[in-house]
Coordinates of N, CA, C and O in Angstrom, one line a residue:
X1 N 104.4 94.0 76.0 CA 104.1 94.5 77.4 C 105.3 95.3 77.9 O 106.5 95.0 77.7
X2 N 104.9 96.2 78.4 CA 106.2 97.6 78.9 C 107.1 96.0 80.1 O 106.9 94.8 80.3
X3 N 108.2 97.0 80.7 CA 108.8 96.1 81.7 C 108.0 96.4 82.8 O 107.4 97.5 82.8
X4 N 107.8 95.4 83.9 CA 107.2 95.4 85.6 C 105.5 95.3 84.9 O 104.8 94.2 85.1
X5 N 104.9 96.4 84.1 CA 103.9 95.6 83.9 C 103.0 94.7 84.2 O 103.3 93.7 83.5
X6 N 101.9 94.5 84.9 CA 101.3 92.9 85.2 C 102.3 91.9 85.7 O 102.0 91.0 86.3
X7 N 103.3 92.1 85.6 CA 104.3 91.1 86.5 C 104.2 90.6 87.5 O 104.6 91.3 88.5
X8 N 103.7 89.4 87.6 CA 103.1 89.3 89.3 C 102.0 90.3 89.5 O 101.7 90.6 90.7
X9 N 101.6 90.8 88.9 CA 100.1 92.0 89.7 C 98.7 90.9 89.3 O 98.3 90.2 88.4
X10 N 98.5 91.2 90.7 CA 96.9 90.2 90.6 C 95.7 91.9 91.4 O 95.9 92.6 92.3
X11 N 94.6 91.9 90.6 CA 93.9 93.1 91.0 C 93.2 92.2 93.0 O 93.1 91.0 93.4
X12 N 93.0 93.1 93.3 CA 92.5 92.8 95.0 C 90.9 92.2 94.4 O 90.4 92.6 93.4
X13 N 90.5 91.5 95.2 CA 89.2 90.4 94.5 C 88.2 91.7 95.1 O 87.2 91.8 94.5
X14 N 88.5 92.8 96.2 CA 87.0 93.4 96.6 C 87.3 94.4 95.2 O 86.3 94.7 94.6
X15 N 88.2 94.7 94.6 CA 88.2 95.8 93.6 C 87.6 94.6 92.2 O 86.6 94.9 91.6
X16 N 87.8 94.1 92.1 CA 86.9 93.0 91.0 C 85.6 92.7 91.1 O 84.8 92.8 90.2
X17 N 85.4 92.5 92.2 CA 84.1 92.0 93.2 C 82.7 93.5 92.4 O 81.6 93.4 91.8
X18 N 83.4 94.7 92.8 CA 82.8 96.0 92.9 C 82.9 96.4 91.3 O 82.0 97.1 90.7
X19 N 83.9 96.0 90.8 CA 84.0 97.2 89.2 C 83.8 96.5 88.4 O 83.4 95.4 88.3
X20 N 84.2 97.3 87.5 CA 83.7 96.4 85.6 C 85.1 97.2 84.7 O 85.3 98.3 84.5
X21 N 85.9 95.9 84.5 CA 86.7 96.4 83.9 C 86.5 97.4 82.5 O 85.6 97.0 81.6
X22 N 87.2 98.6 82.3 CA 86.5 99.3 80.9 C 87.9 99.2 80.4 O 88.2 98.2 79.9
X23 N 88.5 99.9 80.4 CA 90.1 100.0 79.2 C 91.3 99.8 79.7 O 91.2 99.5 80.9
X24 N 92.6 99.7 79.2 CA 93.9 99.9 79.5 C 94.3 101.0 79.4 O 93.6 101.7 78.6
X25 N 95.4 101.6 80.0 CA 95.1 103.6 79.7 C 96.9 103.0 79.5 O 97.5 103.4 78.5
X26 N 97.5 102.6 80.2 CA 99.3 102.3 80.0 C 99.6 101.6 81.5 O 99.6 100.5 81.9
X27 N 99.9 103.2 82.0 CA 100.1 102.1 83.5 C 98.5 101.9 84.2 O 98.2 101.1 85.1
X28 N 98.2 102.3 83.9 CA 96.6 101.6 85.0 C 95.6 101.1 84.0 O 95.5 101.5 82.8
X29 N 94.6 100.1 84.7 CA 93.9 99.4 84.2 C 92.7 100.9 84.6 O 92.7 101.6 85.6
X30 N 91.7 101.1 83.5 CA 90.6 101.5 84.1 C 89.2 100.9 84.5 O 88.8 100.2 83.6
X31 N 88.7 101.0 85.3 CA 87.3 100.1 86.1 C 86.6 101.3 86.3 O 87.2 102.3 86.8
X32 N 85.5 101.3 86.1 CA 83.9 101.4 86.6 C 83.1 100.9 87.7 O 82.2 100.0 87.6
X33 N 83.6 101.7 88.9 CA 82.5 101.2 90.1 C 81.2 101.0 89.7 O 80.5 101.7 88.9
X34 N 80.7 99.5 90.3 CA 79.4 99.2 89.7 C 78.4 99.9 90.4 O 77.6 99.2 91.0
X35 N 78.1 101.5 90.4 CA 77.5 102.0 91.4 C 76.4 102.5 90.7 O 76.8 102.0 89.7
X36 N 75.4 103.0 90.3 CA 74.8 103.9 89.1 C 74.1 105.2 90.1 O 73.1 105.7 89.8
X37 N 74.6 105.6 91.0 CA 74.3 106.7 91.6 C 75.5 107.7 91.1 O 75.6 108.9 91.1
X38 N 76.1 107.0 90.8 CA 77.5 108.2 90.9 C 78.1 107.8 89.0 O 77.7 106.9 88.3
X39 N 78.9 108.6 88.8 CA 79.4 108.5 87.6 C 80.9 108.1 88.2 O 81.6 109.1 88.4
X40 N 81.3 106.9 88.5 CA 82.8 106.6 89.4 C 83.4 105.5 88.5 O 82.8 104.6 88.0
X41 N 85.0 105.9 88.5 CA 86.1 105.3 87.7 C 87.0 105.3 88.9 O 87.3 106.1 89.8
X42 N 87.5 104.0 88.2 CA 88.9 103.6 89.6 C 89.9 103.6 88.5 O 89.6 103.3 87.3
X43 N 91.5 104.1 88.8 CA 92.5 103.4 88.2 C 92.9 102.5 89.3 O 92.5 102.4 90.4
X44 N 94.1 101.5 88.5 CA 94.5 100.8 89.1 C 95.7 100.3 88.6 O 95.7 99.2 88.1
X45 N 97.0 101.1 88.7 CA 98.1 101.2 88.7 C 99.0 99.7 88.5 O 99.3 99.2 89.5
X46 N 99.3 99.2 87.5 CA 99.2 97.8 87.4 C 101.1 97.2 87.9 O 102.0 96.7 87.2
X47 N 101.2 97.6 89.4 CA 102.2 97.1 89.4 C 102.4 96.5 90.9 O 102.2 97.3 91.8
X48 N 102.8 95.0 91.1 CA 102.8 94.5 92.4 C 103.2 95.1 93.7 O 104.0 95.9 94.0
X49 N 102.3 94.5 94.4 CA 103.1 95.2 96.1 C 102.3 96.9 96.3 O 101.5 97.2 97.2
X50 N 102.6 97.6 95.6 CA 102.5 99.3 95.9 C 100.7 99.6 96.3 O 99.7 99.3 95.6
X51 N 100.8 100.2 97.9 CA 99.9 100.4 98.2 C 99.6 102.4 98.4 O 98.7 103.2 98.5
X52 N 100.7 102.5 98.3 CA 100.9 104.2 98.8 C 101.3 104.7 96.8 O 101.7 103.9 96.0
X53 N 101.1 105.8 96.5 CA 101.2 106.7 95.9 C 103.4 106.6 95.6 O 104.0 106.1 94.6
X54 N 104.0 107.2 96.8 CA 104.9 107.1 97.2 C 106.0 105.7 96.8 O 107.3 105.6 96.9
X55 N 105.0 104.9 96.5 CA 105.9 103.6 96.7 C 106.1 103.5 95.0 O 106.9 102.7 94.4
X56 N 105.1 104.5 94.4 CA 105.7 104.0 93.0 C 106.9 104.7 92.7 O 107.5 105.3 93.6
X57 N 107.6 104.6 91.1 CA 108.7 105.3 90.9 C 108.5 106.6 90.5 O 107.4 106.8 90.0
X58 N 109.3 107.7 90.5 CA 108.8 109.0 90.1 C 108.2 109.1 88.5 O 107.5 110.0 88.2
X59 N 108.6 108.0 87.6 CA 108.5 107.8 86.4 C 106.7 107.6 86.0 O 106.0 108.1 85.2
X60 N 106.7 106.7 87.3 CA 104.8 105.5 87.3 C 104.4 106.8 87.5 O 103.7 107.3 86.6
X61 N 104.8 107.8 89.1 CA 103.6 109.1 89.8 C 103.4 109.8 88.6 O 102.3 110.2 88.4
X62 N 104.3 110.0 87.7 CA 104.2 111.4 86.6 C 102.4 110.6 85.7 O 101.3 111.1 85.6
X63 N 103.0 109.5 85.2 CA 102.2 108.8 84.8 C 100.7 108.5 85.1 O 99.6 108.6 84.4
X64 N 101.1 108.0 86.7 CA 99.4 107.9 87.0 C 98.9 109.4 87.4 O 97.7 109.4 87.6
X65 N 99.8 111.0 87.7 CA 99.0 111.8 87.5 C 98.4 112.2 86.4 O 97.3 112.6 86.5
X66 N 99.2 112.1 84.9 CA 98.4 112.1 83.5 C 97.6 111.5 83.3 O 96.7 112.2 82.7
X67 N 97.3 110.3 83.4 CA 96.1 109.5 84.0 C 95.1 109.8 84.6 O 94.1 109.7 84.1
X68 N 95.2 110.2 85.5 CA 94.0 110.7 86.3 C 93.2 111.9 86.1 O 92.0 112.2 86.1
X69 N 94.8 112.8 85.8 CA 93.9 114.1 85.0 C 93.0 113.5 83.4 O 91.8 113.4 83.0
X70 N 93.8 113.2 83.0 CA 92.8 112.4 81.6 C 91.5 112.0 81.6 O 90.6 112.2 80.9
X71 N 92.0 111.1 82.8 CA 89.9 110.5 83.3 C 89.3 111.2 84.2 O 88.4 110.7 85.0
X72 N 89.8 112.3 84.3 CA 89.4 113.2 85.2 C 88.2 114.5 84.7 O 87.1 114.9 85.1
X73 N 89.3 114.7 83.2 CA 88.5 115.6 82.4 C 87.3 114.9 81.4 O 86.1 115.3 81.3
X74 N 87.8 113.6 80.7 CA 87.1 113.2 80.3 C 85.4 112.7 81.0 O 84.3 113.0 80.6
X75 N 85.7 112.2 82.0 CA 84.5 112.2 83.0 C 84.1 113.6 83.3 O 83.0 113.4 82.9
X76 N 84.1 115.1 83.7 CA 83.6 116.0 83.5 C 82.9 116.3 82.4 O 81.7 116.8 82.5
X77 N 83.6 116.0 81.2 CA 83.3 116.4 79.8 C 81.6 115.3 79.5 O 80.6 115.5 78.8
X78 N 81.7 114.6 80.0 CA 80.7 113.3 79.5 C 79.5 113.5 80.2 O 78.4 113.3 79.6
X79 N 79.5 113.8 81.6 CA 78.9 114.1 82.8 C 78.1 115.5 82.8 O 76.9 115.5 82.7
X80 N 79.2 117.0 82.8 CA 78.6 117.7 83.0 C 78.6 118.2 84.3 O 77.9 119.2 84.6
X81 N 79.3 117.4 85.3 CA 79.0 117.2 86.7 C 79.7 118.9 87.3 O 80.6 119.6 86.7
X82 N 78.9 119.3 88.5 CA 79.6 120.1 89.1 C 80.8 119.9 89.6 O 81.5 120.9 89.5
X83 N 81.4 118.9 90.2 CA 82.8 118.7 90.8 C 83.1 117.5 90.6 O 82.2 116.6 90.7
X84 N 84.9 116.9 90.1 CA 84.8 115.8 90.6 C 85.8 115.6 92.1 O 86.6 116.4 92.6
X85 N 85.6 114.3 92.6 CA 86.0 114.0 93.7 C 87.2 113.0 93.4 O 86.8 111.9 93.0
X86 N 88.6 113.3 93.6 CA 89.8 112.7 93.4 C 90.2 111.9 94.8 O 90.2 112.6 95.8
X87 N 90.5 110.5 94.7 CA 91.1 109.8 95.5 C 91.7 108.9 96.4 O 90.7 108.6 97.0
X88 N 92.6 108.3 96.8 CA 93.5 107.3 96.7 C 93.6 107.1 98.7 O 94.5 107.4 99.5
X89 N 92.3 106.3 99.0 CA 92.2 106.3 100.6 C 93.3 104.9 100.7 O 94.5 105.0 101.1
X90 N 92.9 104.2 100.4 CA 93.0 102.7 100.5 C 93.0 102.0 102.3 O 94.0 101.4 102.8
X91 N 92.3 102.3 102.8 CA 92.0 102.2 104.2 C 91.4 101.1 104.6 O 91.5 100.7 105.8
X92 N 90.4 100.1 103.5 CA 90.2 99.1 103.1 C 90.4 98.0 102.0 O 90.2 96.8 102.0
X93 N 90.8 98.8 101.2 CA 91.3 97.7 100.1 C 92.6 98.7 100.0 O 92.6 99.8 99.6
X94 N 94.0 97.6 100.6 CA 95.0 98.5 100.4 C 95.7 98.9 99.2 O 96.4 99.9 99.2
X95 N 95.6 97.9 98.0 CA 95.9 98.2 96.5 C 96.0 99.4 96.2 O 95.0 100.1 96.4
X96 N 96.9 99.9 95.6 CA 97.0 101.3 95.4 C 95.9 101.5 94.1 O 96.1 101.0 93.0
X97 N 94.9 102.2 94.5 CA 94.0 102.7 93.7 C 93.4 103.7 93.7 O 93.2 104.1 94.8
X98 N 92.9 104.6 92.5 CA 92.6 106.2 92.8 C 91.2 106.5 91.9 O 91.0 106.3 90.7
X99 N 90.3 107.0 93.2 CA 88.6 107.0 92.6 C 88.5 108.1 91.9 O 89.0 109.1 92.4
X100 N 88.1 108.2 90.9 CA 87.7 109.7 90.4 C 86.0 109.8 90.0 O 85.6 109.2 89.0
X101 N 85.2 110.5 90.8 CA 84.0 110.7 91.0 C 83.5 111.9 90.7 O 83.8 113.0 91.2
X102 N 82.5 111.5 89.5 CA 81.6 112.5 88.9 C 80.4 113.3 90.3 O 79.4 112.7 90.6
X103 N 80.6 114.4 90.8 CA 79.3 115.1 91.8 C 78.7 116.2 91.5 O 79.4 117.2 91.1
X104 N 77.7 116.3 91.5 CA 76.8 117.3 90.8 C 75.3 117.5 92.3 O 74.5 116.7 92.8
X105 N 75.8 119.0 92.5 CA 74.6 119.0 93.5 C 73.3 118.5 93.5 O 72.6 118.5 92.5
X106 N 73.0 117.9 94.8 CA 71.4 117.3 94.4 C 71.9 115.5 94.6 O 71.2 114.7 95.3
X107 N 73.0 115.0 93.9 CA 73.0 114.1 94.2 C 72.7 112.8 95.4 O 72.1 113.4 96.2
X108 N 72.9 111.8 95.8 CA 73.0 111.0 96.4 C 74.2 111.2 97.4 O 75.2 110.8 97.0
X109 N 74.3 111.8 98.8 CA 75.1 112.1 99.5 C 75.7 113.2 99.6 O 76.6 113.4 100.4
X110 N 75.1 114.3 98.4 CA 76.0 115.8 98.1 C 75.7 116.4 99.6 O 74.6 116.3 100.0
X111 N 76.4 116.8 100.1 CA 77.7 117.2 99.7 C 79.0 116.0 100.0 O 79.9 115.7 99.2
X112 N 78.5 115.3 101.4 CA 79.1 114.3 101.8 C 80.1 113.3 101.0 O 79.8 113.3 99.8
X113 N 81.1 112.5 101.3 CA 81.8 111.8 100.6 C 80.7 110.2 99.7 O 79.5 110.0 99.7
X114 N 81.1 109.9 99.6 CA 80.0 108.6 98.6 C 80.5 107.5 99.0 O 80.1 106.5 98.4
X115 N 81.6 107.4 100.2 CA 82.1 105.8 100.9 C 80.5 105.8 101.5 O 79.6 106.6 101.0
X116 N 80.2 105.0 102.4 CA 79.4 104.3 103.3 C 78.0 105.2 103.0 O 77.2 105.3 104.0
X117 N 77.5 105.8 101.8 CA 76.5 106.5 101.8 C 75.6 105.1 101.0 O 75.8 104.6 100.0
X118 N 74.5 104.9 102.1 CA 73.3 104.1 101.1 C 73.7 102.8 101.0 O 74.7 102.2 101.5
X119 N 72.8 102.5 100.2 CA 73.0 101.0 99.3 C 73.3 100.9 98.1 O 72.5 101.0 97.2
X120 N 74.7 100.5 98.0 CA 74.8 100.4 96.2 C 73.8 100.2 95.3 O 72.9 99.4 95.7
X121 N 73.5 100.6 94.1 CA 72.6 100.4 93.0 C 73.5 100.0 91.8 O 74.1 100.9 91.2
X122 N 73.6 98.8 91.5 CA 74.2 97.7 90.1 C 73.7 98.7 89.2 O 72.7 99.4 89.3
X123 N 74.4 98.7 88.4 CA 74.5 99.0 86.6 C 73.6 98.4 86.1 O 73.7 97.2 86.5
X124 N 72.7 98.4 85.2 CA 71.9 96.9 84.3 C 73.2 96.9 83.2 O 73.7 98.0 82.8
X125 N 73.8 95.6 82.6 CA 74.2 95.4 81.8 C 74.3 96.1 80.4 O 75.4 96.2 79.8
X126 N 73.2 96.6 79.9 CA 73.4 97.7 78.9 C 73.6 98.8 79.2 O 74.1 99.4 78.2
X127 N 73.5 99.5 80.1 CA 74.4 100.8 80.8 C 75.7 100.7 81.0 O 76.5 101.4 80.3
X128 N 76.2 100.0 81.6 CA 77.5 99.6 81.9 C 78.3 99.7 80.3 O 79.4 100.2 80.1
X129 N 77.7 99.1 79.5 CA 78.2 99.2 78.3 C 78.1 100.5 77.4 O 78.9 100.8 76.5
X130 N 77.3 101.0 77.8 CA 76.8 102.3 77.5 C 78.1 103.7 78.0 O 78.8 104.4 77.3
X131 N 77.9 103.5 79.1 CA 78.6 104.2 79.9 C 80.3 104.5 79.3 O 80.8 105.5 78.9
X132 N 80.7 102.9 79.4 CA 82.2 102.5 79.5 C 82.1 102.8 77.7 O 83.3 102.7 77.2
X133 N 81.4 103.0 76.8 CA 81.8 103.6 74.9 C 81.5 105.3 75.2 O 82.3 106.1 74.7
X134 N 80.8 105.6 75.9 CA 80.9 106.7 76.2 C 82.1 107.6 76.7 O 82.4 108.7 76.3
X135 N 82.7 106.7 77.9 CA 84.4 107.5 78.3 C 85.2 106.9 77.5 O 86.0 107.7 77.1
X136 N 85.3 105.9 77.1 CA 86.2 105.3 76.3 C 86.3 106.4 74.5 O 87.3 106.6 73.8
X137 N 85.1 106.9 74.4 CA 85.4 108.0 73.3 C 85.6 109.3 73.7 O 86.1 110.0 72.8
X138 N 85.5 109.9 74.8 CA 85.5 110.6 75.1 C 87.4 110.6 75.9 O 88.0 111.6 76.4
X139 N 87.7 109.9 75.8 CA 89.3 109.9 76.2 C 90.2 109.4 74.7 O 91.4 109.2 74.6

């Protein structure tokens, strides 16, 4: 295990509650919002306390930007999507965490953001798995 690492990091239970764990990338865990309207991946920067971007070390930001561009592209590539949507609100779950969302006009809330849009729609279990071999080869 690198140093700081998981050290004392426990994920926030509404970010558990909501995602499905898919891979380890180095510094962030990657998760799959359980949403099936949207094509959405969370990282999740595996290190205690840091709720801001800012609070990591310049070492982690370089990192979790390679990261994000990573599953950034790879989710385009898989998708197809017109745009994706990059983002690190934490306004409710303050854990420093950063959405990267597949949108493609026509969708569920296009143009609008995809917080408070609707009623979630669950994954069926063989999607979810489907999904997560699909980015997982594709990165």
């Amino acid at each position: 295990m690198l140093p700081g690492l998981k050290a004392g990091f426990t994920l926030d239970a509404r970010l558990e509650a909501d995602s499905e764990q898919l891979m380890w990338l180095g510094l962030c865990e990657l998760r799959l919002m359980n949403d099936r309207r949207w094509p959405w991946l969370v990282l999740v920067p595996q290190r205690p306390g840091v709720e801001e971007i800012h609070d990591l070390t310049p070492l982690d930001q370089a990192m979790l930007t390679f990261e994000t561009n990573m599953v950034a592209q790879a989710l385009k590539r898989v998708t197809g999507c017109t745009k994706i949507n990059t983002g690190a609100l934490g306004n409710i779950v303050r854990q420093l965490h950063v959405h990267v969302i597949a949108r493609t006009e026509g969708d569920p809330g296009w143009p609008g953001p995809v917080w408070g849009h609707g009623m979630r729609e669950p994954y069926q279990r063989p999607d979810i798995r489907r999904f997560a071999e699909t980015i997982k080869a594709a990165l």
